[in-house]
Amino acid sequence: MMKNGKWTAAWAAVLIAAPAGRQSGMDPLIVRAIRFYSPGSATTTIEGVCEVRLPVLMRSAGDNGRYHVFISVLDSAGLELQQSDWNRDVPTALMHSSGATMVESFSFRAGPGRYRVHIRVAPPVGDTVSRDVAINAFAAAPAISDLLLSTSVRQPASDSEALAPGEVRRAGLVLRTAPVPGLSPNEATISWYGELYPHGAAASGDLVAEVMGTAGRRIIATPARPVTVPSTGGLTRGSLDLSGLPPGEYTLRLRVRLGDSTVVAEAPFSMGSVTTEAANAMAEGNASAGGEAVATDLFEGASEAKLDSLELPLVYVVRNAQQLRLYSTLTLEGKRRFLRQFWSPSGSATRIEGALQRDQFYRAVEYANIAYREAGAGRTAGWNTDRGRIFLRYGAPDETLKKPQAAPKGYEVWKYTRGQPHWYVFRDETSMGHYSLLATNDHRETGQRQSGWEQDIGGEAAQEIYQFLGLDFRNLGSGINP
């Protein structure tokens, strides 16, 4: 039985270089179906999500940014019960961006039995991609539904609110999901949702959430927490902050003990790396800059908090710091006008050679916020760290030396060989990624030492840094600059 005799279809926002998780880099289409049971009608609701990898699917499409989606449901005898199809336009700038994906969703309700969902995605030129997914609708109430993992959970304004791309509505919640949800160091919280169906009687017990690595190795386990499920059924939902989890592929497993029995549900997810995330942010900005959907006015409609976040990093590029003192005294519209004028051709406010364009600058801020942020109790935005400041002033270094595991503390050395040669030595003061500028030959960095720093970082590390920077070993310890 189909829900209202119709499909519900939606497309998810373009994800630039989303962590691939269990998806092969050459696999153009992955699919996952998640099942929930409705005891009142004895039917199963199937929520399906399909991730389309654009560079693989569209590699022969040239500039024709469109593909066709066809989905049908067949019963165990091969009889087609329902079908739906639609075209999807792809922004030109995203068609061949590394890792760019789009998500197509479907949902239907069915009675007990076995079904096959056939998905076909056809580019304008090149090979059509198809997948067949076998789905068993529940014959009776299971102990637990399939596990749905989400990277975002929200409460809708109303039951009739349209779902955003990639979202699923369950029990008054809206959850954003994917075949293999991808976390990142900047968005490291995974949420779960599952439904429990006791067989006619209330039950009590406890629940443990586990993060499993490769080969079934348990990495994280939460303390058992009590759960009580009424006779009519209930749900379990929760979140885990996985900050610090190494990049890789994982499984979230729920163990729910109710009375004398234990049920288990699990689902895959992935964790990306800081380097990948930062590079993807830049790629996303570059792709947007080449598309037609780029806003002509970055500041129109922005909240005051958003405007303030766009103003703060300007301290690194403003010609005269006195200009920024006026900003905090302005009204919302005054702040909007200030920022427009700052980046207008007549403003000439920046002191960087060549005057960074507005969008380039804010893409660099986004990169810095991902790559150089400092977590923990003293959370600091990436643009406001020492590494973020140097990056925004001079761009990426020409050469780097990184020793994150060095004893007693890690360090990074950045070298700029273009223009006036500059070098910067950063030390991880907390062994938790909080890098402070220890030494430099940049005279603009007032208050930073150019000598005497070698003993703080240790003789062996100092020798390696001297060699990397091409400094004279005879001056080791004296701080003489090249």
CSV table of C-alpha atoms in Angstrom, one decimal:
chain,number,residue,atom,x,y,z
A,1,MET,CA,0.0,0.0,0.0
A,2,MET,CA,1.4,3.4,-1.0
A,3,LYS,CA,1.1,6.4,1.3
A,4,ASN,CA,-1.8,8.4,-0.2
A,5,GLY,CA,-1.0,6.6,-3.5
A,6,LYS,CA,1.8,9.1,-4.1
A,7,TRP,CA,5.5,9.5,-3.9
A,8,THR,CA,7.1,12.3,-1.8
A,9,ALA,CA,10.3,13.4,-3.5
A,10,ALA,CA,12.8,16.1,-2.6
A,11,TRP,CA,16.3,17.0,-3.4
A,12,ALA,CA,19.0,17.8,-0.9
A,13,ALA,CA,21.2,20.9,-1.1
A,14,VAL,CA,24.5,20.6,-3.0
A,15,LEU,CA,27.2,19.3,-0.7
A,16,ILE,CA,30.6,20.3,-1.8
A,17,ALA,CA,33.1,17.5,-1.2
A,18,ALA,CA,31.1,15.9,1.5
A,19,PRO,CA,33.0,13.2,3.4
A,20,ALA,CA,32.6,10.0,1.3
A,21,GLY,CA,32.3,7.6,4.2
A,22,ARG,CA,31.7,4.1,2.7
A,23,GLN,CA,31.1,5.5,-0.7
A,24,SER,CA,33.8,4.8,-3.3
A,25,GLY,CA,35.2,7.9,-4.9
A,26,MET,CA,34.2,6.4,-8.3
A,27,ASP,CA,30.7,5.2,-7.2
A,28,PRO,CA,28.2,7.7,-8.8
A,29,LEU,CA,25.2,6.6,-6.7
A,30,ILE,CA,24.6,5.1,-3.3
A,31,VAL,CA,21.2,4.4,-1.7
A,32,ARG,CA,19.9,3.6,1.8
A,33,ALA,CA,16.4,2.9,2.9
A,34,ILE,CA,15.3,3.3,6.5
A,35,ARG,CA,12.1,1.5,7.8
A,36,PHE,CA,9.6,2.5,10.5
A,37,TYR,CA,6.6,0.5,11.6
A,38,SER,CA,3.0,1.8,12.1
A,39,PRO,CA,1.2,-0.5,14.6
A,40,GLY,CA,-2.2,1.0,14.0
A,41,SER,CA,-2.2,0.2,10.2
A,42,ALA,CA,0.4,-2.6,10.3
A,43,THR,CA,2.3,-0.9,7.5
A,44,THR,CA,5.9,0.1,7.1
A,45,THR,CA,7.1,3.6,6.1
A,46,ILE,CA,10.2,3.5,4.0
A,47,GLU,CA,12.4,6.7,3.9
A,48,GLY,CA,14.9,6.4,1.1
A,49,VAL,CA,17.9,8.7,0.3
A,50,CYS,CA,20.1,8.5,-2.8
A,51,GLU,CA,23.4,10.4,-3.1
A,52,VAL,CA,24.6,11.3,-6.6
A,53,ARG,CA,28.3,12.0,-7.1
A,54,LEU,CA,28.3,14.7,-9.7
A,55,PRO,CA,31.9,14.6,-11.1
A,56,VAL,CA,31.5,10.9,-11.9
A,57,LEU,CA,28.0,11.1,-13.3
A,58,MET,CA,28.5,14.2,-15.3
A,59,ARG,CA,32.0,13.7,-16.5
A,60,SER,CA,30.9,13.5,-20.2
A,61,ALA,CA,28.1,16.1,-19.9
A,62,GLY,CA,30.1,19.1,-20.8
A,63,ASP,CA,28.1,22.2,-19.9
A,64,ASN,CA,24.7,20.4,-20.0
A,65,GLY,CA,24.0,20.6,-16.3
A,66,ARG,CA,20.9,18.3,-16.0
A,67,TYR,CA,20.2,14.7,-15.2
A,68,HIS,CA,17.0,12.6,-15.1
A,69,VAL,CA,15.8,10.6,-12.1
A,70,PHE,CA,13.5,7.6,-12.4
A,71,ILE,CA,12.3,5.6,-9.4
A,72,SER,CA,9.8,2.7,-9.3
A,73,VAL,CA,8.6,0.3,-6.7
A,74,LEU,CA,7.9,-3.4,-7.6
A,75,ASP,CA,6.5,-6.2,-5.6
A,76,SER,CA,8.0,-9.6,-5.2
A,77,ALA,CA,6.4,-10.8,-8.4
A,78,GLY,CA,8.0,-7.9,-10.4
A,79,LEU,CA,4.7,-6.0,-10.7
A,80,GLU,CA,5.3,-2.2,-10.7
A,81,LEU,CA,3.2,-0.6,-8.0
A,82,GLN,CA,4.3,3.0,-8.4
A,83,GLN,CA,6.8,5.1,-10.4
A,84,SER,CA,7.9,8.7,-10.4
A,85,ASP,CA,10.5,10.6,-12.4
A,86,TRP,CA,11.8,14.2,-12.6
A,87,ASN,CA,14.7,16.3,-14.0
A,88,ARG,CA,17.3,17.9,-11.9
A,89,ASP,CA,19.2,21.0,-13.0
A,90,VAL,CA,22.9,21.1,-11.8
A,91,PRO,CA,24.7,24.5,-11.5
A,92,THR,CA,27.5,24.6,-14.0
A,93,ALA,CA,30.1,25.5,-11.5
A,94,LEU,CA,29.3,22.3,-9.5
A,95,MET,CA,29.1,19.7,-12.2
A,96,HIS,CA,32.8,18.9,-12.1
A,97,SER,CA,33.8,20.1,-8.6
A,98,SER,CA,35.7,17.4,-6.8
A,99,GLY,CA,33.4,15.6,-4.4
A,100,ALA,CA,30.3,17.6,-5.2
A,101,THR,CA,27.1,15.6,-4.6
A,102,MET,CA,23.3,16.0,-4.7
A,103,VAL,CA,20.8,14.0,-2.8
A,104,GLU,CA,17.5,12.7,-4.1
A,105,SER,CA,14.9,11.4,-1.6
A,106,PHE,CA,11.8,9.2,-1.8
A,107,SER,CA,9.3,7.9,0.7
A,108,PHE,CA,6.4,5.4,0.6
A,109,ARG,CA,4.3,3.3,2.8
A,110,ALA,CA,3.7,-0.4,2.2
A,111,GLY,CA,2.0,-3.5,3.6
A,112,PRO,CA,3.9,-6.6,4.7
A,113,GLY,CA,6.0,-8.2,2.0
A,114,ARG,CA,9.1,-7.9,-0.1
A,115,TYR,CA,9.7,-5.0,-2.5
A,116,ARG,CA,12.3,-3.8,-4.9
A,117,VAL,CA,13.0,-0.2,-5.5
A,118,HIS,CA,14.7,0.6,-8.8
A,119,ILE,CA,16.5,3.9,-9.1
A,120,ARG,CA,17.9,5.2,-12.4
A,121,VAL,CA,19.9,8.4,-12.9
A,122,ALA,CA,20.6,9.4,-16.5
A,123,PRO,CA,23.0,12.3,-17.5
A,124,PRO,CA,22.4,14.1,-20.8
A,125,VAL,CA,25.5,12.4,-22.2
A,126,GLY,CA,27.3,9.3,-21.0
A,127,ASP,CA,26.3,6.2,-19.1
A,128,THR,CA,23.0,5.8,-17.1
A,129,VAL,CA,23.5,4.7,-13.5
A,130,SER,CA,21.0,2.4,-11.9
A,131,ARG,CA,20.6,0.7,-8.5
A,132,ASP,CA,18.1,-1.9,-7.2
A,133,VAL,CA,17.4,-2.0,-3.5
A,134,ALA,CA,15.6,-4.9,-1.9
A,135,ILE,CA,13.3,-3.9,1.0
A,136,ASN,CA,11.4,-6.2,3.3
A,137,ALA,CA,8.4,-4.4,4.8
A,138,PHE,CA,7.9,-5.6,8.4
A,139,ALA,CA,5.4,-8.5,8.7
A,140,ALA,CA,4.7,-7.5,12.3
A,141,ALA,CA,6.0,-5.0,14.8
A,142,PRO,CA,9.8,-5.4,15.2
A,143,ALA,CA,11.5,-4.7,18.5
A,144,ILE,CA,13.2,-1.6,17.0
A,145,SER,CA,13.1,0.3,13.8
A,146,ASP,CA,16.0,0.9,11.5
A,147,LEU,CA,18.4,3.5,12.9
A,148,LEU,CA,18.3,6.9,11.4
A,149,LEU,CA,21.5,9.0,11.8
A,150,SER,CA,21.3,12.8,11.4
A,151,THR,CA,23.7,15.7,11.3
A,152,SER,CA,21.0,18.2,12.2
A,153,VAL,CA,17.7,18.0,14.2
A,154,ARG,CA,15.1,20.7,14.5
A,155,GLN,CA,11.5,21.3,15.4
A,156,PRO,CA,9.4,22.6,12.6
A,157,ALA,CA,7.2,25.6,12.9
A,158,SER,CA,4.2,23.5,12.0
A,159,ASP,CA,3.2,20.1,10.8
A,160,SER,CA,2.6,21.5,7.4
A,161,GLU,CA,6.0,23.2,7.0
A,162,ALA,CA,7.7,22.0,3.9
A,163,LEU,CA,10.8,20.0,4.4
A,164,ALA,CA,14.2,21.4,3.5
A,165,PRO,CA,16.4,19.3,1.2
A,166,GLY,CA,17.5,16.0,2.7
A,167,GLU,CA,15.2,16.2,5.7
A,168,VAL,CA,12.9,13.5,7.2
A,169,ARG,CA,10.0,14.2,9.5
A,170,ARG,CA,9.4,11.8,12.4
A,171,ALA,CA,7.5,12.3,15.7
A,172,GLY,CA,7.4,16.0,15.4
A,173,LEU,CA,11.1,16.3,14.6
A,174,VAL,CA,12.8,17.1,11.3
A,175,LEU,CA,16.1,15.3,10.8
A,176,ARG,CA,18.7,15.9,8.1
A,177,THR,CA,20.2,12.7,6.8
A,178,ALA,CA,22.1,11.0,4.0
A,179,PRO,CA,23.0,7.4,3.0
A,180,VAL,CA,26.2,7.8,5.0
A,181,PRO,CA,26.0,11.0,7.1
A,182,GLY,CA,29.4,12.8,7.0
A,183,LEU,CA,30.7,14.6,10.1
A,184,SER,CA,33.6,17.0,10.1
A,185,PRO,CA,35.9,18.5,12.8
A,186,ASN,CA,33.8,21.7,12.5
A,187,GLU,CA,30.4,19.8,12.8
A,188,ALA,CA,31.2,16.8,14.9
A,189,THR,CA,27.8,16.0,16.4
A,190,ILE,CA,25.9,12.9,15.3
A,191,SER,CA,22.3,12.4,16.3
A,192,TRP,CA,20.2,9.3,16.2
A,193,TYR,CA,16.5,8.5,16.0
A,194,GLY,CA,14.9,5.1,16.4
A,195,GLU,CA,11.5,3.7,17.3
A,196,LEU,CA,10.8,0.9,19.8
A,197,TYR,CA,7.7,-1.3,19.6
A,198,PRO,CA,7.1,-3.4,22.7
A,199,HIS,CA,4.7,-6.3,22.2
A,200,GLY,CA,1.6,-5.2,24.2
A,201,ALA,CA,3.3,-4.3,27.5
A,202,ALA,CA,5.3,-1.5,28.9
A,203,ALA,CA,9.0,-2.3,29.3
A,204,SER,CA,12.0,-0.7,31.2
A,205,GLY,CA,15.7,-1.2,30.8
A,206,ASP,CA,18.7,0.8,29.6
A,207,LEU,CA,20.4,2.0,26.5
A,208,VAL,CA,24.1,2.3,25.5
A,209,ALA,CA,25.4,4.0,22.4
A,210,GLU,CA,28.6,2.8,20.9
A,211,VAL,CA,30.9,4.1,18.1
A,212,MET,CA,32.5,1.2,16.3
A,213,GLY,CA,35.5,1.4,14.1
A,214,THR,CA,36.9,-1.0,11.5
A,215,ALA,CA,36.8,-4.8,12.2
A,216,GLY,CA,34.2,-4.2,14.9
A,217,ARG,CA,36.5,-2.4,17.3
A,218,ARG,CA,34.6,-0.4,19.9
A,219,ILE,CA,36.0,3.1,20.2
A,220,ILE,CA,33.4,4.9,22.3
A,221,ALA,CA,30.6,3.7,24.6
A,222,THR,CA,28.3,5.9,26.6
A,223,PRO,CA,27.2,5.1,30.1
A,224,ALA,CA,24.0,3.1,30.2
A,225,ARG,CA,21.0,5.3,30.6
A,226,PRO,CA,17.5,4.2,31.8
A,227,VAL,CA,14.7,3.9,29.2
A,228,THR,CA,11.0,3.1,29.7
A,229,VAL,CA,8.8,2.3,26.7
A,230,PRO,CA,5.0,2.4,27.1
A,231,SER,CA,2.9,-0.4,25.7
A,232,THR,CA,1.9,1.8,22.7
A,233,GLY,CA,5.5,2.2,21.7
A,234,GLY,CA,8.1,4.9,22.0
A,235,LEU,CA,11.2,6.4,20.5
A,236,THR,CA,14.9,6.9,21.4
A,237,ARG,CA,16.8,9.9,20.3
A,238,GLY,CA,20.1,11.4,21.4
A,239,SER,CA,23.3,13.0,20.2
A,240,LEU,CA,27.1,12.4,20.6
A,241,ASP,CA,29.7,15.1,20.3
A,242,LEU,CA,32.5,13.3,18.5
A,243,SER,CA,35.1,16.1,18.4
A,244,GLY,CA,38.5,14.7,18.1
A,245,LEU,CA,37.4,11.4,16.4
A,246,PRO,CA,40.0,10.6,13.8
A,247,PRO,CA,39.0,10.7,10.1
A,248,GLY,CA,37.5,7.5,8.9
A,249,GLU,CA,34.5,5.3,8.5
A,250,TYR,CA,32.4,4.3,11.6
A,251,THR,CA,29.2,2.7,12.7
A,252,LEU,CA,26.9,4.0,15.5
A,253,ARG,CA,25.4,1.1,17.4
A,254,LEU,CA,22.5,1.2,19.9
A,255,ARG,CA,22.1,-1.5,22.4
A,256,VAL,CA,18.7,-1.4,24.1
A,257,ARG,CA,18.0,-3.8,27.0
A,258,LEU,CA,14.3,-4.1,27.7
A,259,GLY,CA,13.5,-6.6,30.5
A,260,ASP,CA,15.3,-9.9,29.7
A,261,SER,CA,16.0,-9.1,26.0
A,262,THR,CA,18.4,-6.9,24.2
A,263,VAL,CA,17.9,-5.4,20.8
A,264,VAL,CA,20.6,-3.8,18.6
A,265,ALA,CA,20.4,-1.3,15.7
A,266,GLU,CA,23.2,0.3,13.8
A,267,ALA,CA,24.0,2.6,10.9
A,268,PRO,CA,27.1,4.0,9.2
A,269,PHE,CA,28.6,7.4,9.3
A,270,SER,CA,32.0,9.0,8.4
A,271,MET,CA,34.3,11.7,9.9
A,272,GLY,CA,36.3,13.9,7.6
A,273,SER,CA,39.6,15.6,8.2
A,274,VAL,CA,40.4,19.3,9.0
A,275,THR,CA,42.4,19.5,5.9
A,276,THR,CA,39.7,18.2,3.7
A,277,GLU,CA,37.0,20.3,5.3
A,278,ALA,CA,39.0,23.5,4.9
A,279,ALA,CA,39.8,22.7,1.3
A,280,ASN,CA,36.2,21.9,0.6
A,281,ALA,CA,35.1,25.2,2.1
A,282,MET,CA,37.4,26.9,-0.4
A,283,ALA,CA,36.1,24.7,-3.2
A,284,GLU,CA,32.5,25.5,-2.3
A,285,GLY,CA,33.3,29.2,-2.4
A,286,ASN,CA,35.1,29.0,-5.7
A,287,ALA,CA,32.2,27.0,-7.2
A,288,SER,CA,29.7,29.5,-5.9
A,289,ALA,CA,31.7,32.3,-7.3
A,290,GLY,CA,31.4,30.8,-10.8
A,291,GLY,CA,27.7,30.1,-10.6
A,292,GLU,CA,24.7,32.2,-11.4
A,293,ALA,CA,23.3,32.0,-7.9
A,294,VAL,CA,25.9,34.2,-6.2
A,295,ALA,CA,24.3,37.1,-4.3
A,296,THR,CA,25.1,40.5,-5.6
A,297,ASP,CA,24.9,41.9,-2.1
A,298,LEU,CA,26.4,39.8,0.6
A,299,PHE,CA,25.0,42.1,3.3
A,300,GLU,CA,21.4,42.5,2.2
A,301,GLY,CA,19.1,40.6,4.6
A,302,ALA,CA,21.9,39.6,6.9
A,303,SER,CA,21.2,39.7,10.7
A,304,GLU,CA,23.1,42.0,12.9
A,305,ALA,CA,25.0,39.1,14.4
A,306,LYS,CA,26.0,38.0,10.8
A,307,LEU,CA,27.1,41.5,9.9
A,308,ASP,CA,29.2,41.7,13.1
A,309,SER,CA,30.9,38.4,12.2
A,310,LEU,CA,31.7,39.8,8.7
A,311,GLU,CA,33.2,43.0,10.2
A,312,LEU,CA,35.5,41.5,12.9
A,313,PRO,CA,38.1,40.0,10.6
A,314,LEU,CA,38.5,43.3,8.7
A,315,VAL,CA,41.0,44.4,11.3
A,316,TYR,CA,43.6,42.4,9.4
A,317,VAL,CA,43.0,44.2,6.1
A,318,VAL,CA,41.9,47.7,7.0
A,319,ARG,CA,44.3,50.6,6.1
A,320,ASN,CA,43.5,52.6,9.2
A,321,ALA,CA,42.2,50.8,12.3
A,322,GLN,CA,40.4,53.9,13.4
A,323,GLN,CA,37.9,53.3,10.6
A,324,LEU,CA,36.5,50.3,12.4
A,325,ARG,CA,35.8,52.1,15.7
A,326,LEU,CA,32.7,53.8,14.1
A,327,TYR,CA,31.2,50.4,13.2
A,328,SER,CA,30.0,49.4,16.8
A,329,THR,CA,28.1,52.7,17.2
A,330,LEU,CA,26.0,52.2,14.1
A,331,THR,CA,22.4,51.0,13.7
A,332,LEU,CA,21.7,47.7,11.8
A,333,GLU,CA,21.2,49.6,8.5
A,334,GLY,CA,24.2,51.8,9.3
A,335,LYS,CA,26.4,48.6,9.7
A,336,ARG,CA,25.1,47.3,6.4
A,337,ARG,CA,26.0,50.6,4.6
A,338,PHE,CA,29.4,50.6,6.4
A,339,LEU,CA,30.3,47.1,5.0
A,340,ARG,CA,29.0,47.9,1.5
A,341,GLN,CA,31.1,51.0,1.5
A,342,PHE,CA,34.2,49.2,2.9
A,343,TRP,CA,34.2,46.8,0.0
A,344,SER,CA,33.1,49.3,-2.7
A,345,PRO,CA,35.7,50.2,-5.4
A,346,SER,CA,35.8,53.7,-4.1
A,347,GLY,CA,36.3,52.5,-0.5
A,348,SER,CA,39.9,51.3,-1.1
A,349,ALA,CA,39.9,50.3,2.6
A,350,THR,CA,42.2,47.3,2.4
A,351,ARG,CA,46.0,47.5,2.8
A,352,ILE,CA,46.7,44.2,1.1
A,353,GLU,CA,48.5,44.6,-2.2
A,354,GLY,CA,46.1,44.0,-5.0
A,355,ALA,CA,43.1,44.7,-2.7
A,356,LEU,CA,41.5,41.3,-2.0
A,357,GLN,CA,38.0,41.1,-3.4
A,358,ARG,CA,35.2,40.7,-0.9
A,359,ASP,CA,34.3,37.1,-1.8
A,360,GLN,CA,37.9,36.0,-1.9
A,361,PHE,CA,38.5,37.4,1.5
A,362,TYR,CA,35.4,35.8,3.1
A,363,ARG,CA,36.2,32.5,1.6
A,364,ALA,CA,39.7,32.8,3.2
A,365,VAL,CA,38.0,33.6,6.5
A,366,GLU,CA,35.8,30.5,6.2
A,367,TYR,CA,38.9,28.4,5.5
A,368,ALA,CA,40.7,29.9,8.5
A,369,ASN,CA,37.7,29.2,10.7
A,370,ILE,CA,37.8,25.6,9.8
A,371,ALA,CA,41.5,24.9,9.6
A,372,TYR,CA,42.8,27.0,12.5
A,373,ARG,CA,40.0,27.1,15.1
A,374,GLU,CA,40.7,26.2,18.7
A,375,ALA,CA,38.2,24.1,20.5
A,376,GLY,CA,37.7,23.4,24.2
A,377,ALA,CA,36.9,25.8,27.0
A,378,GLY,CA,38.8,28.6,25.4
A,379,ARG,CA,37.1,28.2,22.0
A,380,THR,CA,38.5,30.7,19.5
A,381,ALA,CA,37.3,31.3,15.9
A,382,GLY,CA,40.0,30.3,13.4
A,383,TRP,CA,40.3,33.8,11.9
A,384,ASN,CA,41.2,35.2,15.4
A,385,THR,CA,44.1,32.8,16.1
A,386,ASP,CA,47.7,33.5,15.3
A,387,ARG,CA,47.8,31.2,12.3
A,388,GLY,CA,44.5,32.6,11.1
A,389,ARG,CA,45.8,36.1,11.3
A,390,ILE,CA,48.9,35.3,9.2
A,391,PHE,CA,46.9,33.3,6.7
A,392,LEU,CA,44.5,36.2,6.2
A,393,ARG,CA,47.3,38.7,5.8
A,394,TYR,CA,49.5,36.8,3.5
A,395,GLY,CA,47.6,33.8,2.2
A,396,ALA,CA,48.8,30.2,2.4
A,397,PRO,CA,52.5,29.8,3.1
A,398,ASP,CA,54.8,28.7,0.3
A,399,GLU,CA,56.3,26.0,2.5
A,400,THR,CA,55.4,24.4,5.8
A,401,LEU,CA,57.1,22.2,8.4
A,402,LYS,CA,54.6,20.4,10.7
A,403,LYS,CA,55.4,18.3,13.8
A,404,PRO,CA,52.1,17.8,15.6
A,405,GLN,CA,53.5,14.9,17.7
A,406,ALA,CA,56.8,16.6,18.6
A,407,ALA,CA,57.9,16.4,22.3
A,408,PRO,CA,57.0,18.1,24.5
A,409,LYS,CA,54.7,20.1,22.2
A,410,GLY,CA,53.9,20.2,18.6
A,411,TYR,CA,54.9,23.0,16.3
A,412,GLU,CA,54.4,24.4,12.8
A,413,VAL,CA,56.7,26.6,10.7
A,414,TRP,CA,55.4,28.6,7.8
A,415,LYS,CA,57.8,30.1,5.2
A,416,TYR,CA,56.9,32.7,2.6
A,417,THR,CA,59.4,33.0,-0.2
A,418,ARG,CA,57.5,35.4,-2.5
A,419,GLY,CA,58.1,39.1,-2.0
A,420,GLN,CA,59.9,39.9,1.3
A,421,PRO,CA,60.8,36.5,2.8
A,422,HIS,CA,59.0,35.9,6.1
A,423,TRP,CA,58.9,33.0,8.4
A,424,TYR,CA,56.7,32.1,11.4
A,425,VAL,CA,57.2,29.5,14.1
A,426,PHE,CA,54.0,28.4,15.9
A,427,ARG,CA,54.0,26.2,19.0
A,428,ASP,CA,51.1,24.1,20.3
A,429,GLU,CA,51.0,25.4,23.8
A,430,THR,CA,48.4,22.9,25.1
A,431,SER,CA,49.0,19.8,23.0
A,432,MET,CA,45.4,20.3,21.9
A,433,GLY,CA,45.9,22.2,18.7
A,434,HIS,CA,46.2,25.7,20.3
A,435,TYR,CA,49.0,27.1,18.3
A,436,SER,CA,50.6,30.4,19.4
A,437,LEU,CA,53.1,32.4,17.4
A,438,LEU,CA,56.5,31.8,19.1
A,439,ALA,CA,59.0,33.5,16.8
A,440,THR,CA,59.1,35.4,13.4
A,441,ASN,CA,61.2,37.7,11.4
A,442,ASP,CA,58.1,39.8,10.5
A,443,HIS,CA,58.6,43.2,12.1
A,444,ARG,CA,54.8,43.8,11.8
A,445,GLU,CA,54.2,41.2,14.5
A,446,THR,CA,55.2,43.5,17.3
A,447,GLY,CA,55.9,41.8,20.6
A,448,GLN,CA,57.0,38.5,19.1
A,449,ARG,CA,60.4,37.2,19.7
A,450,GLN,CA,63.0,36.9,17.0
A,451,SER,CA,65.7,35.5,19.3
A,452,GLY,CA,65.8,33.3,22.4
A,453,TRP,CA,62.9,31.1,21.3
A,454,GLU,CA,65.1,28.2,20.5
A,455,GLN,CA,65.5,27.0,24.1
A,456,ASP,CA,61.8,27.0,24.6
A,457,ILE,CA,61.1,24.6,21.7
A,458,GLY,CA,64.1,22.4,22.4
A,459,GLY,CA,67.5,21.9,20.7
A,460,GLU,CA,66.6,19.1,18.3
A,461,ALA,CA,63.4,20.9,17.1
A,462,ALA,CA,65.3,24.2,16.8
A,463,GLN,CA,68.0,22.5,14.6
A,464,GLU,CA,65.3,21.1,12.3
A,465,ILE,CA,63.6,24.5,12.1
A,466,TYR,CA,66.9,26.2,11.3
A,467,GLN,CA,67.6,23.8,8.6
A,468,PHE,CA,64.1,24.2,7.1
A,469,LEU,CA,64.4,28.0,7.1
A,470,GLY,CA,68.0,28.0,5.8
A,471,LEU,CA,69.4,29.8,8.8
A,472,ASP,CA,73.0,29.6,9.8
A,473,PHE,CA,73.6,26.9,12.4
A,474,ARG,CA,76.4,28.9,13.8
A,475,ASN,CA,73.8,31.4,15.0
A,476,LEU,CA,71.7,28.8,16.6
A,477,GLY,CA,70.4,30.3,19.8
A,478,SER,CA,71.4,33.9,19.0
A,479,GLY,CA,68.2,34.5,16.9
A,480,ILE,CA,70.1,36.2,14.1
A,481,ASN,CA,67.8,36.5,11.1
A,482,PRO,CA,68.7,35.7,7.5
